[in-house]
Coordinates of C-alpha atoms and ligand atoms in Angstrom, one line a residue:
M192 CA -9.3 -30.8 -32.1
P193 CA -11.3 -28.5 -29.7
T194 CA -14.9 -29.6 -28.8
S195 CA -17.1 -27.4 -30.6
L196 CA -20.0 -25.6 -28.6
R197 CA -22.5 -23.0 -29.6
T198 CA -24.4 -20.2 -27.7
Q199 CA -25.9 -16.8 -28.7
V200 CA -23.8 -14.7 -26.3
G201 CA -20.5 -15.9 -25.0
I202 CA -19.7 -14.1 -21.6
V203 CA -16.1 -13.9 -20.2
G204 CA -16.2 -13.5 -16.3
A205 CA -18.7 -14.3 -13.6
G206 CA -18.6 -11.1 -11.6
P207 CA -21.4 -8.9 -11.2
A208 CA -21.4 -7.8 -14.9
G209 CA -21.2 -11.3 -16.3
L210 CA -23.9 -12.7 -14.1
V211 CA -26.3 -10.2 -14.3
L212 CA -25.9 -10.0 -18.2
S213 CA -26.5 -13.9 -18.3
H214 CA -29.5 -13.7 -16.3
L215 CA -31.0 -10.8 -18.0
L216 CA -30.5 -12.5 -21.3
H217 CA -32.1 -15.7 -19.9
L218 CA -35.1 -13.7 -19.1
Q219 CA -35.4 -12.5 -22.6
G220 CA -35.1 -16.1 -24.0
I221 CA -31.5 -15.5 -25.2
D222 CA -28.9 -18.3 -24.6
S223 CA -25.5 -17.6 -23.1
V224 CA -22.6 -19.3 -21.7
V225 CA -20.3 -17.8 -19.0
V226 CA -16.6 -18.8 -18.6
E227 CA -14.7 -18.0 -15.3
C228 CA -11.2 -18.6 -14.5
R229 CA -11.8 -18.7 -10.8
S230 CA -13.6 -21.3 -8.7
R231 CA -17.3 -20.7 -7.6
A232 CA -16.2 -20.6 -4.0
Y233 CA -13.5 -18.0 -4.7
V234 CA -15.9 -15.7 -6.5
E235 CA -18.6 -16.2 -3.8
E236 CA -16.1 -15.3 -1.0
R237 CA -14.2 -12.4 -2.4
V238 CA -14.7 -9.3 -0.3
R239 CA -15.4 -6.2 -2.3
A240 CA -18.3 -3.7 -2.7
G241 CA -21.0 -3.2 -0.2
V242 CA -23.0 -0.5 -1.4
L243 CA -26.0 -0.8 -3.8
E244 CA -27.9 1.9 -5.5
Q245 CA -31.5 2.1 -5.5
G246 CA -31.5 1.2 -9.3
T247 CA -29.2 -1.8 -8.8
V248 CA -31.6 -3.0 -6.0
N249 CA -34.6 -2.6 -8.2
L250 CA -33.0 -4.6 -11.0
L251 CA -31.9 -7.3 -8.9
A252 CA -35.4 -7.5 -7.3
E253 CA -37.1 -7.4 -10.9
I254 CA -34.9 -10.3 -12.2
G255 CA -35.8 -12.6 -9.1
V256 CA -32.6 -12.4 -7.2
G257 CA -33.6 -9.9 -4.5
E258 CA -35.2 -12.1 -1.7
R259 CA -32.2 -12.3 0.5
M260 CA -31.2 -8.8 -0.3
K261 CA -34.5 -7.5 0.8
A262 CA -34.5 -9.6 4.0
E263 CA -30.9 -9.1 4.9
G264 CA -29.6 -5.9 3.3
L265 CA -29.6 -2.7 5.5
V266 CA -31.4 0.2 3.9
H267 CA -29.8 3.6 4.6
Y268 CA -31.1 7.0 3.9
G269 CA -28.0 9.1 4.6
I270 CA -24.4 9.1 5.2
E271 CA -22.2 11.2 7.6
L272 CA -19.3 13.5 6.5
R273 CA -17.0 13.9 9.4
F274 CA -14.3 16.5 9.7
G275 CA -12.6 18.7 12.3
G276 CA -13.8 16.1 14.8
R277 CA -17.6 16.7 14.0
G278 CA -20.2 14.8 11.9
H279 CA -22.6 16.3 9.4
R280 CA -25.3 14.1 7.9
I281 CA -26.2 14.1 4.4
D282 CA -29.9 13.3 4.4
F283 CA -30.5 11.4 1.2
Q284 CA -34.4 10.8 1.6
E285 CA -35.0 14.5 2.0
L286 CA -32.5 15.5 -0.7
T287 CA -33.7 13.1 -3.5
G288 CA -37.4 12.7 -2.8
G289 CA -37.2 9.5 -0.8
K290 CA -34.3 7.5 -2.3
G291 CA -31.6 5.5 -0.3
I292 CA -29.0 2.8 -0.8
T293 CA -28.8 -0.8 0.4
I294 CA -25.8 -2.3 2.1
Y295 CA -25.5 -5.8 1.1
A296 CA -22.1 -7.6 0.1
Q297 CA -21.2 -8.1 -3.5
H298 CA -20.2 -11.7 -2.7
E299 CA -23.7 -12.3 -1.5
V300 CA -25.1 -10.9 -4.7
L301 CA -23.0 -13.2 -6.5
K302 CA -24.3 -16.2 -4.5
D303 CA -27.7 -15.2 -5.3
L304 CA -27.0 -14.8 -9.0
N305 CA -25.1 -18.0 -9.3
N306 CA -28.0 -19.8 -7.5
A307 CA -30.6 -18.3 -10.0
R308 CA -28.4 -19.3 -13.0
V309 CA -28.2 -23.0 -11.7
A310 CA -31.9 -23.0 -11.0
T311 CA -32.8 -21.9 -14.4
G312 CA -30.4 -24.1 -16.2
G313 CA -27.7 -21.5 -16.9
Q314 CA -24.4 -22.4 -18.1
V315 CA -21.5 -21.0 -15.9
F316 CA -18.3 -22.8 -16.1
F317 CA -15.8 -22.2 -13.4
E318 CA -12.1 -22.9 -13.1
V319 CA -11.7 -22.6 -17.1
E320 CA -8.0 -21.9 -18.4
D321 CA -6.3 -20.2 -21.2
V322 CA -9.6 -18.1 -22.2
S323 CA -8.9 -16.3 -25.5
V324 CA -11.4 -14.4 -27.9
H325 CA -11.3 -14.5 -31.7
D326 CA -12.8 -13.4 -34.7
F327 CA -14.9 -10.6 -33.1
D328 CA -14.2 -8.2 -36.1
G329 CA -16.6 -10.7 -38.1
A330 CA -20.0 -12.1 -37.7
R331 CA -18.9 -15.4 -36.0
P332 CA -16.8 -14.7 -32.8
K333 CA -15.4 -17.6 -30.8
I334 CA -14.1 -18.1 -27.3
R335 CA -11.5 -20.7 -26.9
Y336 CA -10.5 -22.1 -23.4
R337 CA -9.4 -25.4 -21.6
K338 CA -11.5 -27.0 -18.8
D339 CA -10.5 -30.3 -17.0
G340 CA -7.8 -30.8 -19.5
S341 CA -9.9 -30.6 -22.6
D342 CA -10.0 -27.8 -25.1
Y343 CA -13.2 -26.1 -26.2
E344 CA -14.2 -23.6 -28.9
L345 CA -17.4 -21.8 -28.1
H346 CA -19.1 -20.2 -31.3
C347 CA -21.2 -17.2 -30.4
D348 CA -23.0 -14.3 -32.3
F349 CA -21.5 -11.8 -29.6
I350 CA -18.9 -11.8 -27.0
A351 CA -19.4 -9.7 -23.7
G352 CA -16.1 -8.9 -21.9
C353 CA -17.0 -9.0 -18.3
D354 CA -13.6 -10.1 -17.1
G355 CA -12.6 -7.1 -14.9
F356 CA -9.8 -4.7 -15.1
H357 CA -7.0 -7.6 -15.5
G358 CA -9.0 -9.5 -17.9
I359 CA -8.1 -10.5 -21.6
C360 CA -10.9 -9.1 -23.6
R361 CA -9.8 -5.5 -23.6
P362 CA -6.3 -6.3 -24.4
S363 CA -7.5 -8.5 -27.3
I364 CA -8.8 -5.6 -29.1
P365 CA -6.2 -4.4 -31.9
V366 CA -3.9 -1.6 -30.8
G367 CA -4.9 1.7 -31.9
V368 CA -8.7 1.1 -31.6
L369 CA -9.1 2.1 -28.0
T370 CA -8.3 5.3 -26.2
E371 CA -7.3 5.0 -22.5
Y372 CA -8.0 7.7 -20.0
D373 CA -6.3 6.9 -16.8
R374 CA -5.5 8.5 -13.4
V375 CA -3.5 6.6 -10.6
Y376 CA -4.0 8.1 -7.0
P377 CA -0.9 8.5 -4.8
F378 CA -2.6 6.5 -1.9
G379 CA -4.4 3.3 -1.4
W380 CA -6.9 1.9 1.0
L381 CA -6.2 -0.5 3.8
G382 CA -9.5 -2.3 4.5
I383 CA -10.6 -4.6 7.2
L384 CA -13.5 -6.8 8.0
A385 CA -14.2 -7.0 11.7
D386 CA -16.4 -9.1 14.0
A387 CA -17.6 -6.0 15.7
P388 CA -21.1 -4.4 15.6
P389 CA -20.9 -1.2 13.5
S390 CA -20.2 1.9 15.7
S391 CA -22.7 4.1 13.6
E392 CA -26.0 3.3 11.9
E393 CA -24.8 5.0 8.7
L394 CA -21.5 5.0 6.8
V395 CA -19.1 7.6 8.0
Y396 CA -16.6 9.2 5.5
T397 CA -13.8 11.0 7.5
Y398 CA -11.3 13.8 6.4
H399 CA -8.6 13.8 9.1
D400 CA -5.1 15.5 9.2
R401 CA -3.6 12.0 9.0
G402 CA -5.7 10.9 6.1
F403 CA -9.1 9.4 5.0
A404 CA -11.0 6.9 6.9
L405 CA -14.3 5.2 6.3
L406 CA -16.6 3.2 8.6
S407 CA -18.8 0.9 6.8
M408 CA -20.4 -2.4 7.5
R409 CA -21.7 -5.6 6.2
T410 CA -24.3 -6.8 8.7
P411 CA -25.4 -5.6 12.2
Q412 CA -22.5 -7.7 13.6
I413 CA -19.8 -7.2 11.0
S414 CA -17.9 -3.8 10.4
R415 CA -16.1 -2.9 7.2
L416 CA -13.5 -0.2 7.8
Y417 CA -10.9 1.4 5.5
L418 CA -7.9 3.8 6.1
Q419 CA -6.0 5.8 3.4
C420 CA -2.4 4.4 3.3
N421 CA 0.6 4.7 0.9
P422 CA -0.2 2.9 -2.4
D423 CA 2.9 0.6 -1.8
E424 CA 2.1 -0.1 1.9
D425 CA 3.1 -3.4 3.4
I426 CA 0.2 -5.0 5.0
D427 CA 2.6 -6.8 7.4
A428 CA 3.4 -3.5 8.9
W429 CA 0.0 -3.2 10.1
D430 CA -0.8 -5.5 13.0
D431 CA -4.3 -5.5 14.3
E432 CA -3.5 -3.2 17.1
R433 CA -1.9 -0.6 14.9
I434 CA -5.0 -0.7 12.5
W435 CA -7.5 0.0 15.5
Q436 CA -5.1 2.7 17.0
E437 CA -5.2 4.6 13.7
L438 CA -9.0 4.2 13.1
H439 CA -9.5 5.4 16.5
V440 CA -7.5 8.7 15.9
R441 CA -9.0 9.4 12.4
L442 CA -12.7 8.6 13.1
S443 CA -12.6 10.3 16.6
S444 CA -15.6 12.6 17.3
E445 CA -16.9 14.1 20.6
G446 CA -19.1 11.8 22.6
W447 CA -18.6 8.8 20.0
G448 CA -16.5 5.6 20.4
L449 CA -15.5 3.1 18.1
T450 CA -16.1 -0.6 19.0
E451 CA -13.3 -3.0 18.4
G452 CA -13.4 -6.8 17.5
P453 CA -11.4 -9.6 15.9
I454 CA -10.0 -8.6 12.5
L455 CA -11.4 -11.3 10.0
Q456 CA -9.7 -10.1 7.0
K457 CA -7.4 -7.4 5.7
G458 CA -5.9 -6.2 2.5
I459 CA -4.7 -3.1 0.6
T460 CA -6.4 -1.7 -2.6
G461 CA -4.9 0.8 -5.2
M462 CA -7.0 3.6 -6.4
R463 CA -7.4 4.6 -9.9
S464 CA -9.8 6.3 -12.5
F465 CA -9.7 4.5 -15.8
V466 CA -11.9 4.6 -19.0
V467 CA -11.6 3.3 -22.4
E468 CA -13.4 4.5 -25.4
P469 CA -15.2 2.9 -27.2
M470 CA -16.5 0.0 -25.0
Q471 CA -16.9 -2.1 -28.2
Y472 CA -14.9 -3.4 -31.1
G473 CA -17.0 -5.4 -33.7
R474 CA -18.9 -8.0 -31.9
L475 CA -16.9 -7.8 -28.7
F476 CA -18.7 -5.6 -26.0
L477 CA -16.8 -4.6 -22.9
A478 CA -18.8 -4.1 -19.7
G479 CA -18.1 -3.1 -16.0
D480 CA -14.3 -3.2 -14.8
S481 CA -13.0 -4.4 -18.1
A482 CA -13.8 -1.0 -19.4
H483 CA -13.8 1.3 -16.5
I484 CA -12.4 1.5 -13.0
V485 CA -13.4 4.1 -10.3
P486 CA -11.8 4.9 -7.0
P487 CA -14.0 3.3 -4.4
T488 CA -14.9 6.6 -2.4
G489 CA -18.1 7.0 -4.4
A490 CA -19.0 3.2 -4.0
K491 CA -19.9 3.1 -7.6
G492 CA -17.9 0.2 -9.4
L493 CA -20.4 -2.6 -9.1
N494 CA -23.3 -0.3 -9.8
L495 CA -21.6 0.8 -12.9
A496 CA -21.2 -2.8 -13.9
V497 CA -24.8 -3.4 -13.6
A498 CA -25.7 -0.3 -15.5
D499 CA -23.6 -1.2 -18.5
V500 CA -25.2 -4.7 -18.8
Q501 CA -28.6 -3.4 -18.5
V502 CA -28.0 -1.3 -21.6
L503 CA -26.2 -4.3 -23.4
A504 CA -29.0 -6.7 -22.6
R505 CA -31.6 -4.4 -24.0
A506 CA -29.6 -3.8 -27.1
L507 CA -29.1 -7.6 -27.6
A508 CA -32.7 -8.3 -27.0
R509 CA -33.7 -5.8 -29.7
F510 CA -31.3 -7.4 -32.0
Y511 CA -32.6 -10.9 -31.5
A512 CA -36.2 -9.7 -31.6
T513 CA -35.9 -7.5 -34.7
G514 CA -32.5 -7.9 -36.4
S515 CA -31.9 -4.3 -35.8
Q516 CA -28.3 -3.4 -34.5
C517 CA -29.3 0.2 -33.8
L518 CA -29.1 -0.1 -29.9
L519 CA -26.0 -2.3 -30.2
N520 CA -24.3 0.5 -32.2
K521 CA -25.2 3.1 -29.5
Y522 CA -24.0 0.7 -26.5
S523 CA -20.7 2.6 -26.0
H524 CA -22.1 6.0 -26.5
T525 CA -25.2 5.3 -24.1
C526 CA -22.9 3.8 -21.4
L527 CA -20.2 6.2 -21.7
R528 CA -22.3 9.3 -20.9
R529 CA -23.2 8.0 -17.6
V530 CA -19.7 6.4 -17.0
W531 CA -18.1 9.7 -17.2
K532 CA -20.5 11.4 -14.7
V533 CA -19.9 8.7 -12.4
Q534 CA -16.1 9.1 -12.9
R535 CA -16.4 12.7 -12.1
F536 CA -18.4 12.0 -9.0
S537 CA -16.0 9.2 -7.7
W538 CA -12.9 11.6 -8.6
W539 CA -14.5 14.5 -6.7
M540 CA -15.4 12.3 -3.5
T541 CA -11.8 11.1 -3.6
S542 CA -10.3 14.7 -4.2
M543 CA -12.3 16.0 -1.4
L544 CA -11.8 13.4 1.3
H545 CA -8.0 12.3 0.9
R546 CA -4.7 14.0 2.0
F547 CA -2.6 14.2 -1.1
P548 CA 1.2 13.8 -0.6
D549 CA 2.1 16.8 -2.8
E550 CA -0.8 19.2 -1.5
K551 CA -0.1 22.8 -0.5
P552 CA -1.4 24.6 2.5
F553 CA -3.9 26.2 0.0
D554 CA -5.2 22.8 -1.1
H555 CA -5.7 21.7 2.5
R556 CA -7.9 24.9 3.3
R557 CA -9.8 24.4 0.0
Q558 CA -10.8 20.9 1.1
L559 CA -12.1 22.0 4.5
A560 CA -14.1 24.8 2.7
E561 CA -15.6 22.3 0.2
L562 CA -16.5 20.0 3.1
D563 CA -18.0 23.0 4.9
Y564 CA -19.9 24.0 1.7
V565 CA -21.3 20.4 1.0
T566 CA -22.6 20.1 4.6
S567 CA -24.0 23.6 4.9
S568 CA -25.6 24.4 1.5
R569 CA -28.6 22.3 0.4
A570 CA -27.7 22.8 -3.2
A571 CA -24.3 21.4 -2.7
A572 CA -25.6 18.3 -0.4
T573 CA -28.2 17.5 -3.2
T574 CA -25.4 17.0 -5.8
L575 CA -23.6 14.5 -3.5
A576 CA -26.9 12.9 -2.5
E577 CA -28.3 12.6 -6.0
N578 CA -24.9 11.1 -7.3
Y579 CA -24.5 8.8 -4.3
V580 CA -28.1 7.1 -4.5
G581 CA -27.5 6.6 -8.3
L582 CA -28.0 8.9 -11.3
P583 CA -31.0 7.8 -13.6
M584 CA -30.1 5.2 -16.2
E585 CA -30.6 7.5 -19.4
Ligands
RFL294 P1 -15.3 -8.3 -11.6 O1 -15.9 -8.4 -10.4 O2 -13.8 -8.0 -11.4 O3 -15.3 -9.7 -12.3 C1 -14.7 -10.0 -13.4 C2 -14.6 -11.6 -13.4 O4 -13.8 -12.0 -14.5 C3 -12.9 -13.1 -14.1 N1 -11.9 -13.1 -15.0 C4 -11.8 -14.2 -16.0 N2 -12.6 -15.0 -16.4 C5 -12.2 -15.8 -17.4 N3 -11.1 -15.7 -18.2 C6 -10.2 -14.6 -17.8 N4 -9.1 -14.5 -18.5 C7 -10.4 -13.9 -16.7 N5 -10.0 -12.6 -16.1 C8 -10.7 -12.4 -15.2 C9 -12.6 -12.7 -12.6 O5 -12.0 -13.9 -11.8 C10 -14.0 -12.2 -12.1 O6 -14.6 -13.2 -11.6 O7 -15.7 -7.3 -12.6 P2 -17.3 -6.7 -13.0 O8 -18.2 -7.8 -13.0 O9 -17.1 -5.7 -13.8 O10 -17.8 -6.1 -11.4 C11 -17.0 -4.8 -11.0 C12 -17.1 -4.9 -9.4 O11 -16.6 -6.1 -9.0 C13 -16.1 -3.7 -8.8 O12 -16.5 -2.5 -9.6 C14 -16.6 -3.4 -7.5 O13 -16.2 -4.3 -6.6 C15 -16.0 -2.1 -7.1 N6 -16.0 -1.7 -5.5 C16 -17.4 -1.1 -5.1 N7 -18.4 -1.0 -6.1 C17 -19.5 -0.6 -5.6 O14 -20.3 -0.3 -6.4 N8 -19.7 -0.2 -4.2 C18 -18.8 -0.4 -3.4 O15 -19.1 -0.2 -2.2 C19 -17.5 -0.8 -3.8 N9 -16.6 -1.1 -2.9 C20 -15.2 -1.9 -4.7 C21 -15.4 -1.5 -3.3 C22 -14.0 -2.5 -5.1 C23 -13.0 -2.8 -3.9 N10 -11.7 -3.5 -4.3 C24 -11.2 -4.4 -3.8 C25 -11.3 -3.2 -5.8 C26 -14.4 -1.7 -2.3 C27 -13.2 -2.3 -2.7 C28 -12.1 -2.4 -1.6
PHB295 C1 -17.8 -0.9 1.6 O1 -18.5 -1.2 2.5 O2 -17.0 -1.9 1.3 C2 -17.6 0.6 1.0 C3 -18.7 1.3 1.3 C4 -18.4 2.6 0.6 C5 -17.5 2.9 -0.2 C6 -16.6 2.0 -0.5 C7 -16.6 0.7 0.2 O3 -17.4 4.2 -0.7

């Protein structure tokens, strides 16, 4: 017989969505348990996103996990778009009435969240196995899992599926309920983390004949760089010398140089756009990457995950305060309006900045015209800026 446990909200996954949700609920006096299949060390070291929208920064500060982010995060008020060997700055501050973004690694956010959950008595169970979700079409859903060789059954009022794109929550919803919208791009990103001071103060998005390249960073000492590559590229075919050589070529600009350093980590990521509708079935709510994926060109995945759980936490708080399911019933609709706008932006940035294997000379000229337009028209630059710093919540 499994050991029976009880909580109000059972959360699958301790990524940004799961941990922010758990902390938001705690602050409203709502009890939750998070179950995570990986170890705490793995989650806190996995290199992923780095760009936080102003709204994400504000939320993290409001919920009391912003201290290190405020001290160590790098605040940027613009990005550079580079093409034809020349850079063009998009000035966020001027175009959005003073807004900016903060560079602070996703795994640092997760460390801060885990520390806050531990300090406030939060229950986050790492390295659990065989997680499954049950009975969410009725009023008494359950999460079953194994931990340290023992079986558990967690009884809850609601389940939050925050278990990412490859999680088990979305596939547990009966066939025919969800509609999937999907686009897979014919390229990937080869990403490196390098022990080298960033060669530019702001992020540089480059469109080059040989493909897209991005210069980003984590700290004043550590650079994060990406190259467009084939989706099935073999990472072993890219030794450090080849990576730096390609970065030099694609990022080159007159009077500018790229500083090299030891490569600390490298990997290849596929690129896709994906949405399921609705983001809810019965008492199971999907949030973050379990419900949608964006290609990283717009730097939106983490921010969208945080936006979803803000909506969900507010809806759950209303339910526990008043018994009203009104906001819970609107959860999917509320999130999806914003999700689709962010999908559009991420698709647009991706389409504008990458070389496509099947493109015609017409497409290439059109992309260059688009870049020229975005960097020379205030109206066009404003649409990029207001999406990049983050659209309003509702
Ligand atoms: P996560 O972070 O994938 O967390 C899901 C968690 O669930 C766990 N899990 C399970 N736990 C229990 N049982 C199971 N059966 C489970 N299956 C899975 C997983 O171990 C994991 O800990 O999803 P979440 O919380 O929705 O957060 C989404 C973000 O992580 C993601 O969107 C971003 O990293 C995307 N992203 C970026 N987003 C940004 O906002 N700004 C960026 O600059 C940015 N850059 C990026 C990115 C993603 C990248 N990669 C590697 C995909 C750059 C890259 C290269
Ligand atoms: C990153 O720093 O990892 C990063 C920055 C901007 C993006 C994607 C990733 O668009």
